Amino acid sequence: MAPRRWVKRSLQGGAEDSQTACKKEEVETPSLRPSLSTEGASVAVVGGGFAGLFCAERLAELGFDVTLFRARSRLSATQMEHEHNTVYTRPGAAFFDYGCQLITAGDPWFRGRMEAYEAQGLCHKPNVSVLSKTHGLQRFAEPPGWAGTRGMWQFQEQVAEEVIARCKIKLITTATSWPPKVGTRYPDKPLLLDDYHYGPSGWVLGNQKGQSFGPYQVLCGAFNSQTMLNTQLKRREVSKMRDYLKQIRFQTPIVAMVAFERPLELDFTCAFVAENRCLAWVSNNNRKIAGGRFESKRELWTLIGTADYSYHLFEKLGTGGYKKVALKDFLDSFGELVGRNLHERGPEAVRIMHWEAGVEANTPPSDKGCLWDAEKRLGWCGPWATFASAEGSALSGRCLAEVVAAGGPAEVGYPQGSWRDAACRLRPGYVRLSQGFFYAPGAPDCLVSIDPPATAGTEDPNCWCLGLRVQGMRFSGLGCRV
């Protein structure tokens, strides 16, 4: 295999041009119901993040027989290690939210769902501020969004458990027990699924163990990792979908999980960082998790870099040198913003990652909210079709379910034309930041949408390799967006 070559693909025009070229209206879920010919039809949904989960939920509500495939890789268990735990909180163990940091909701349906989960105690609204050199610390009048009460990963799992049980969705997963015990290992291979065959009876899914699932009348996909697209969508009948999805580009923030021996003595929980070349977000996990009742011997912070800074630093130094430089720059910038020398607080970089498949940065030239191959009854959903956030993922999943229920109108298809920068999806009240889209009406004036950032792509479609090895482990962007 030829070496991977990341390239920056220039955008035609600025954000205004993109907004003009791509419709800005909110992706609406049409009011549709399944026809008699499709009610009770079997559907396989592959991908257990918010896109796949809420696609499966809506299909079940509309009367379909739904099977949801959710995989567990070695990463899921290795992240339960004492100093690398980003999955489940445990007494005395370090814990970090490392991916999705905050879930906001501008859509009334999604806001209602988040409020319901808050009432059940699954999530809460942390104290969120905006931190900048010019204006210091500015607080929101009302908390703009939610975080998982016990972390974002556990929140996603609790939502999945509730949806699967309530809607009586069939679940096929590699995990025999969850959460895993310390030391548990799930093999990366063979994959739960790596073969998709479409024939006269419908879709039959299989793997290298010789297991076979199906047939299903409809197949809905909800993942966009280029590694998985190449690994799983090998057959001719799925090649058109695979090649179309390879047009996705990503903002690639650097994420640092830092443990401080001595507390920073700051009176905020988490903050968007504005007007800073290095930092985009800072969060105190001790205060953010469990409503501030999470105990740890050290103060645990998640620091996320800006998209442009992260891209150019990794492009310059590669895997061999970016971590040390990023840590110093993050600590210097954060310290300058809060008026403290953070190097004197005993910082330790527990983990630093380049989130290569982190945040979708472009979108198809369509406002349909999903893709649909009418000939093969094959659909795909994800935040790239709406906007990069947990909310965008959920809305795309529901859009695809409604398309299936409508009998798969051919006009959804594969939208023709160049993909646009994600700025075209901005709507009133939203900001597009280095770590995704956020609904933040009434935010301080200094919190503004970023210009179209440098994005990761590849010159050779056969050489996508988005897995990132950090301390012997592979990391891929979370498909849940949560």
XYZ file of C-alpha atoms in Angstrom:
482
model
C 0.000 0.000 0.000
C 1.313 3.418 -0.899
C 1.977 5.814 1.990
C -0.904 7.946 3.132
C -0.882 11.454 1.732
C -3.022 14.017 3.476
C -3.706 17.120 1.472
C -5.472 20.375 2.065
C -8.187 20.849 -0.504
C -8.875 24.487 -1.201
C -12.466 25.692 -1.066
C -13.974 27.720 -3.861
C -14.885 31.045 -2.352
C -15.472 31.938 1.284
C -18.206 31.109 3.735
C -20.657 33.513 2.080
C -20.110 31.874 -1.307
C -20.701 28.471 0.245
C -23.877 29.669 1.903
C -25.134 31.016 -1.402
C -24.265 27.820 -3.239
C -25.923 25.490 -0.748
C -29.415 25.849 0.697
C -29.456 27.055 4.278
C -32.902 25.941 5.364
C -33.241 23.461 8.204
C -33.405 19.826 7.177
C -37.042 18.976 7.755
C -38.379 15.513 8.434
C -41.339 15.073 6.055
C -44.580 13.820 7.516
C -44.707 10.380 5.912
C -46.109 6.990 6.835
C -45.173 3.569 5.494
C -47.285 2.189 2.720
C -48.992 -1.160 3.169
C -46.349 -2.721 0.937
C -43.491 -1.631 3.219
C -45.032 -1.862 6.710
C -43.391 -4.773 8.511
C -40.562 -4.950 5.999
C -37.188 -6.005 7.386
C -34.471 -3.346 7.678
C -30.841 -3.708 8.778
C -29.261 -0.605 10.315
C -25.478 -0.734 10.589
C -23.906 1.768 12.986
C -24.837 2.407 16.587
C -24.168 6.125 17.024
C -26.941 8.707 17.117
C -27.520 8.554 13.337
C -28.051 4.794 13.262
C -29.838 4.674 16.600
C -32.474 7.280 15.778
C -32.850 5.889 12.269
C -33.637 2.509 13.822
C -36.001 4.099 16.349
C -38.012 5.952 13.708
C -38.197 2.889 11.447
C -39.537 0.828 14.351
C -42.094 3.534 15.155
C -43.251 3.403 11.528
C -43.832 -0.337 11.683
C -40.668 -1.833 10.237
C -38.933 -4.943 11.540
C -35.547 -3.471 12.520
C -32.223 -5.129 13.312
C -29.462 -2.851 14.627
C -25.800 -3.829 14.303
C -23.473 -2.228 16.868
C -19.828 -3.306 16.986
C -17.363 -3.243 19.867
C -13.674 -3.039 19.033
C -10.532 -3.458 21.094
C -10.572 0.307 21.610
C -13.785 0.104 23.611
C -12.104 -2.049 26.240
C -8.619 -0.545 26.225
C -10.159 2.828 27.005
C -11.237 1.333 30.319
C -7.585 1.276 31.405
C -6.893 3.204 34.603
C -5.244 6.242 32.999
C -7.027 6.086 29.655
C -10.614 5.737 30.768
C -13.031 7.558 28.486
C -15.862 5.029 28.708
C -17.237 4.463 32.230
C -16.495 6.262 35.474
C -15.004 4.139 38.252
C -14.093 5.193 41.805
C -10.553 6.506 41.982
C -9.919 6.168 38.246
C -9.118 9.020 35.910
C -11.933 9.807 33.483
C -12.017 12.074 30.451
C -14.657 12.993 27.900
C -12.450 13.026 24.827
C -14.770 13.353 21.802
C -18.139 15.054 21.880
C -18.056 17.609 24.695
C -21.464 19.283 24.581
C -24.784 18.454 22.918
C -26.953 21.388 21.898
C -30.420 21.351 20.343
C -32.095 23.857 18.053
C -34.579 21.376 16.609
C -37.751 21.114 18.756
C -37.973 17.318 18.493
C -34.338 16.795 19.474
C -34.566 19.378 22.259
C -37.532 17.478 23.656
C -35.551 14.257 23.642
C -32.605 15.814 25.466
C -34.927 17.373 28.051
C -36.524 13.967 28.610
C -33.116 12.357 29.128
C -32.223 15.159 31.524
C -35.402 14.446 33.510
C -34.334 10.791 33.704
C -30.943 11.817 35.099
C -28.974 10.580 32.085
C -27.576 14.002 31.222
C -27.283 17.438 32.752
C -26.492 21.001 31.732
C -22.958 21.916 32.818
C -21.780 25.441 33.437
C -20.447 26.648 30.075
C -18.603 29.903 29.430
C -16.673 31.633 26.673
C -13.013 32.397 27.366
C -11.054 34.977 25.380
C -8.075 37.269 25.866
C -10.078 40.365 24.987
C -13.126 39.789 27.179
C -11.929 37.298 29.779
C -14.536 34.821 31.033
C -18.096 35.423 29.815
C -20.947 33.225 30.933
C -24.072 32.191 29.055
C -27.308 33.479 30.546
C -28.608 29.900 30.326
C -26.505 26.756 29.870
C -26.526 26.112 26.101
C -26.422 22.313 26.134
C -26.052 18.954 27.810
C -23.332 16.515 28.808
C -23.704 12.937 29.952
C -24.117 12.680 33.702
C -21.505 9.921 33.752
C -19.729 10.962 30.586
C -20.715 11.064 26.946
C -19.937 7.438 26.159
C -22.106 6.104 28.958
C -24.849 8.564 27.981
C -24.894 7.158 24.462
C -25.075 3.604 25.827
C -27.968 4.489 28.128
C -29.866 6.133 25.268
C -29.238 3.065 23.096
C -30.493 0.714 25.810
C -33.666 2.774 26.259
C -34.437 3.047 22.525
C -33.697 -0.626 21.779
C -35.883 -1.845 24.655
C -38.779 0.552 24.051
C -38.941 -0.026 20.301
C -38.225 -3.777 20.512
C -35.326 -3.478 18.081
C -33.278 -6.604 17.464
C -29.660 -5.984 18.497
C -26.603 -7.770 17.119
C -23.320 -6.783 18.767
C -19.834 -8.136 19.436
C -20.029 -7.257 23.138
C -21.117 -10.125 25.382
C -21.221 -7.878 28.443
C -21.152 -4.137 28.908
C -19.450 -2.292 30.424
C -16.383 -4.508 30.019
C -14.348 -5.567 33.011
C -10.858 -4.124 33.336
C -8.525 -6.166 31.166
C -11.276 -7.298 28.764
C -10.226 -7.349 25.139
C -12.438 -7.406 22.080
C -10.595 -8.344 18.892
C -10.495 -5.764 16.115
C -10.877 -8.607 13.640
C -12.820 -10.383 12.410
C -15.307 -7.552 12.101
C -18.935 -7.987 13.057
C -19.718 -7.286 9.396
C -17.422 -7.047 6.406
C -19.546 -8.334 3.546
C -22.733 -6.866 2.076
C -24.434 -8.844 -0.692
C -27.566 -7.756 -2.526
C -29.549 -10.397 -4.366
C -33.096 -11.321 -5.366
C -34.082 -11.937 -1.734
C -32.571 -8.668 -0.482
C -29.493 -7.846 1.584
C -27.457 -10.600 3.219
C -24.715 -9.449 5.612
C -21.777 -11.593 6.658
C -18.311 -11.768 8.172
C -15.123 -13.836 8.100
C -16.414 -16.097 10.862
C -18.887 -17.432 8.361
C -21.849 -15.837 10.109
C -24.679 -14.665 7.906
C -27.522 -12.270 8.717
C -30.617 -11.621 6.672
C -32.019 -11.348 4.166
C -33.216 -7.790 4.754
C -35.351 -5.827 2.330
C -33.577 -2.551 3.139
C -30.050 -1.702 4.305
C -29.331 1.571 6.118
C -25.733 2.557 6.874
C -24.704 5.046 9.537
C -20.909 5.162 9.653
C -18.380 7.194 7.658
C -14.938 6.074 8.822
C -13.018 5.737 5.593
C -11.208 2.705 6.991
C -14.517 0.949 7.606
C -15.969 2.025 4.261
C -13.021 0.455 2.463
C -12.996 -2.649 4.670
C -16.715 -3.354 4.629
C -18.072 -1.990 1.348
C -16.005 -4.107 -1.009
C -18.627 -5.642 -3.262
C -19.756 -4.089 -6.511
C -23.325 -3.562 -5.268
C -22.138 -1.161 -2.549
C -19.228 0.437 -4.442
C -21.218 3.444 -5.652
C -22.226 4.361 -2.103
C -18.656 3.808 -0.868
C -17.111 6.006 -3.551
C -19.665 8.759 -3.006
C -18.990 8.815 0.733
C -15.253 9.048 0.149
C -15.790 12.698 -0.737
C -16.202 13.493 2.973
C -13.459 15.713 4.389
C -12.715 16.268 8.048
C -11.643 18.979 10.440
C -8.895 17.337 12.461
C -8.545 18.814 15.968
C -5.862 17.677 18.382
C -7.320 16.480 21.694
C -5.219 16.454 24.866
C -6.230 14.794 28.132
C -4.144 16.385 30.865
C -4.021 15.503 34.573
C -2.789 18.207 36.968
C -1.284 17.241 40.310
C -2.419 20.555 41.819
C -5.830 22.126 41.109
C -5.986 25.078 38.744
C -8.419 26.891 41.070
C -10.688 28.090 38.282
C -14.356 28.886 38.897
C -15.797 27.490 35.664
C -16.493 23.991 34.395
C -15.927 24.241 30.661
C -15.535 26.936 28.048
C -15.459 27.615 24.364
C -12.206 29.432 23.649
C -12.490 32.385 21.267
C -9.889 34.469 19.461
C -7.089 31.978 20.100
C -4.850 30.344 17.506
C -4.355 27.093 19.476
C -7.294 26.339 21.728
C -10.974 25.868 20.892
C -12.318 24.209 24.077
C -11.294 23.486 27.686
C -13.189 21.322 30.162
C -12.696 20.284 33.782
C -13.901 16.668 33.843
C -13.968 16.576 37.653
C -16.717 19.202 37.634
C -18.411 18.283 34.365
C -18.954 14.604 35.193
C -21.673 13.582 37.661
C -22.599 17.200 38.277
C -19.291 17.858 40.021
C -19.557 14.794 42.259
C -16.884 12.846 40.388
C -13.840 12.365 42.621
C -10.269 11.943 41.434
C -6.882 12.450 43.049
C -5.917 14.840 40.260
C -7.687 17.539 38.266
C -8.516 16.170 34.826
C -8.866 18.514 31.855
C -9.749 17.937 28.211
C -8.170 20.505 25.890
C -9.141 20.662 22.194
C -7.153 22.540 19.580
C -8.477 24.688 16.767
C -8.955 23.004 13.418
C -6.356 25.055 11.541
C -3.705 24.893 14.263
C -4.145 21.139 14.608
C -4.059 20.477 10.884
C -0.912 22.489 10.210
C 0.966 21.229 13.285
C 0.314 17.607 12.360
C 1.160 18.309 8.713
C 4.497 19.819 9.795
C 5.585 17.359 12.487
C 3.602 14.184 11.859
C 3.139 11.469 14.458
C 6.699 11.829 15.708
C 6.630 15.296 17.164
C 3.234 16.991 17.306
C 2.252 15.853 20.817
C 5.027 17.591 22.747
C 4.578 20.852 20.855
C 0.784 20.766 21.140
C 0.922 20.182 24.904
C 3.267 23.132 25.439
C 1.189 25.400 23.211
C -2.051 24.366 24.898
C -0.689 24.930 28.404
C 0.862 28.274 27.422
C -2.325 29.524 25.770
C -4.624 28.301 28.536
C -2.337 29.739 31.197
C -2.241 33.128 29.498
C -6.042 33.200 29.309
C -6.546 32.426 33.018
C -3.474 34.232 34.390
C -1.660 31.174 35.739
C 1.532 29.288 34.987
C 0.043 25.868 34.332
C 3.458 24.261 33.972
C 3.830 24.721 37.743
C 0.640 22.737 38.471
C 2.201 19.359 37.702
C 0.620 18.624 34.314
C 0.852 15.144 32.826
C -0.307 14.367 29.309
C -2.355 11.220 29.877
C -3.228 10.994 26.204
C -2.887 13.231 23.153
C -4.580 12.364 19.870
C -4.922 13.789 16.403
C -8.638 13.305 15.736
C -8.236 12.561 12.047
C -11.848 11.558 11.349
C -13.192 13.939 13.935
C -15.560 16.545 12.532
C -17.199 16.415 9.111
C -16.264 19.555 7.193
C -18.225 19.317 3.957
C -21.669 18.264 2.796
C -23.413 17.037 -0.363
C -25.149 19.563 -2.654
C -28.583 18.605 -1.321
C -30.835 19.365 1.633
C -32.373 15.873 1.746
C -30.469 14.928 4.906
C -29.371 11.485 3.687
C -28.517 9.380 0.617
C -30.720 6.773 -1.020
C -30.080 4.219 -3.753
C -33.575 3.335 -4.913
C -32.437 0.500 -7.162
C -30.779 -1.413 -4.325
C -32.856 -0.156 -1.380
C -29.670 1.132 0.207
C -29.564 4.301 2.321
C -26.920 6.178 4.287
C -27.127 8.833 6.989
C -24.788 10.874 9.149
C -23.884 14.415 10.211
C -22.157 15.100 6.883
C -25.661 15.192 5.352
C -26.967 17.741 7.883
C -24.396 19.392 10.165
C -21.585 18.094 12.354
C -23.084 17.479 15.788
C -25.009 14.886 17.770
C -28.166 16.759 16.819
C -27.261 16.670 13.127
C -26.601 12.927 13.373
C -29.982 12.237 14.949
C -31.854 14.367 12.406
C -30.136 12.650 9.495
C -31.064 9.237 10.890
C -34.723 10.217 11.137
C -34.640 11.676 7.626
C -33.403 8.371 6.229
C -36.115 6.454 8.090
C -38.765 8.692 6.542
C -37.262 8.187 3.080
C -37.477 4.422 3.569
C -41.061 4.777 4.767
C -41.950 6.747 1.651
C -40.830 3.830 -0.482
C -37.469 5.379 -1.270
C -38.182 8.269 -3.646
C -35.642 8.189 -6.451
C -35.038 11.942 -6.310
C -33.094 11.586 -3.024
C -30.434 9.525 -4.796
C -26.810 10.589 -5.040
C -26.855 14.412 -5.382
C -24.801 15.534 -8.340
C -22.257 18.352 -8.216
C -19.403 19.365 -5.955
C -19.660 18.890 -2.232
C -19.845 22.208 -0.345
C -18.140 23.499 2.742
C -20.236 22.814 5.824
C -20.705 26.554 6.382
C -23.679 26.342 4.032
C -25.586 24.476 6.755
C -25.459 27.368 9.219
C -28.848 28.533 10.446
C -29.904 31.286 12.853
C -28.665 30.654 16.360
C -25.938 28.189 15.341
C -22.165 28.617 15.263
C -19.725 26.409 13.403
C -16.599 25.854 15.525
C -13.483 23.695 15.293
C -15.206 20.853 17.160
C -18.557 20.996 15.343
C -21.858 22.893 15.131
C -23.532 24.263 18.249
C -26.891 25.892 18.825
C -25.930 28.829 21.012
C -28.359 31.749 20.677
C -27.371 34.674 22.860
C -23.712 33.632 22.946
C -21.158 36.369 23.676
C -20.273 38.341 20.557
C -16.716 37.014 20.479
C -17.959 33.456 19.825
C -18.252 33.498 16.049
C -18.220 30.819 13.369
C -14.805 29.887 12.056
C -13.788 30.484 8.475
C -13.665 27.340 6.318
C -10.743 25.463 7.902
C -7.978 23.321 6.482
C -9.392 19.827 6.049
C -7.994 16.337 5.666
C -8.482 14.396 2.459
C -6.491 12.038 0.315
C -5.191 12.145 -3.236
C -5.550 8.396 -3.691
C -8.996 6.911 -2.925
C -7.363 3.492 -2.429
C -5.129 4.718 0.394
C -7.607 5.921 3.009
C -6.262 4.946 6.407
C -7.870 7.051 9.098
C -7.038 4.805 12.047
C -4.590 6.566 14.363
C -2.182 4.673 16.573
C -1.595 6.207 19.955
C 0.445 4.278 22.495
C -0.240 1.049 20.628
C -3.986 1.590 20.222
C -6.009 2.519 17.185
C -8.302 5.502 17.428
C -11.090 6.388 15.034
C -13.559 9.238 15.263
C -16.745 8.336 17.156
C -19.619 7.790 14.795
C -22.185 8.723 17.615
C -21.132 12.261 17.548
C -21.889 11.949 20.694
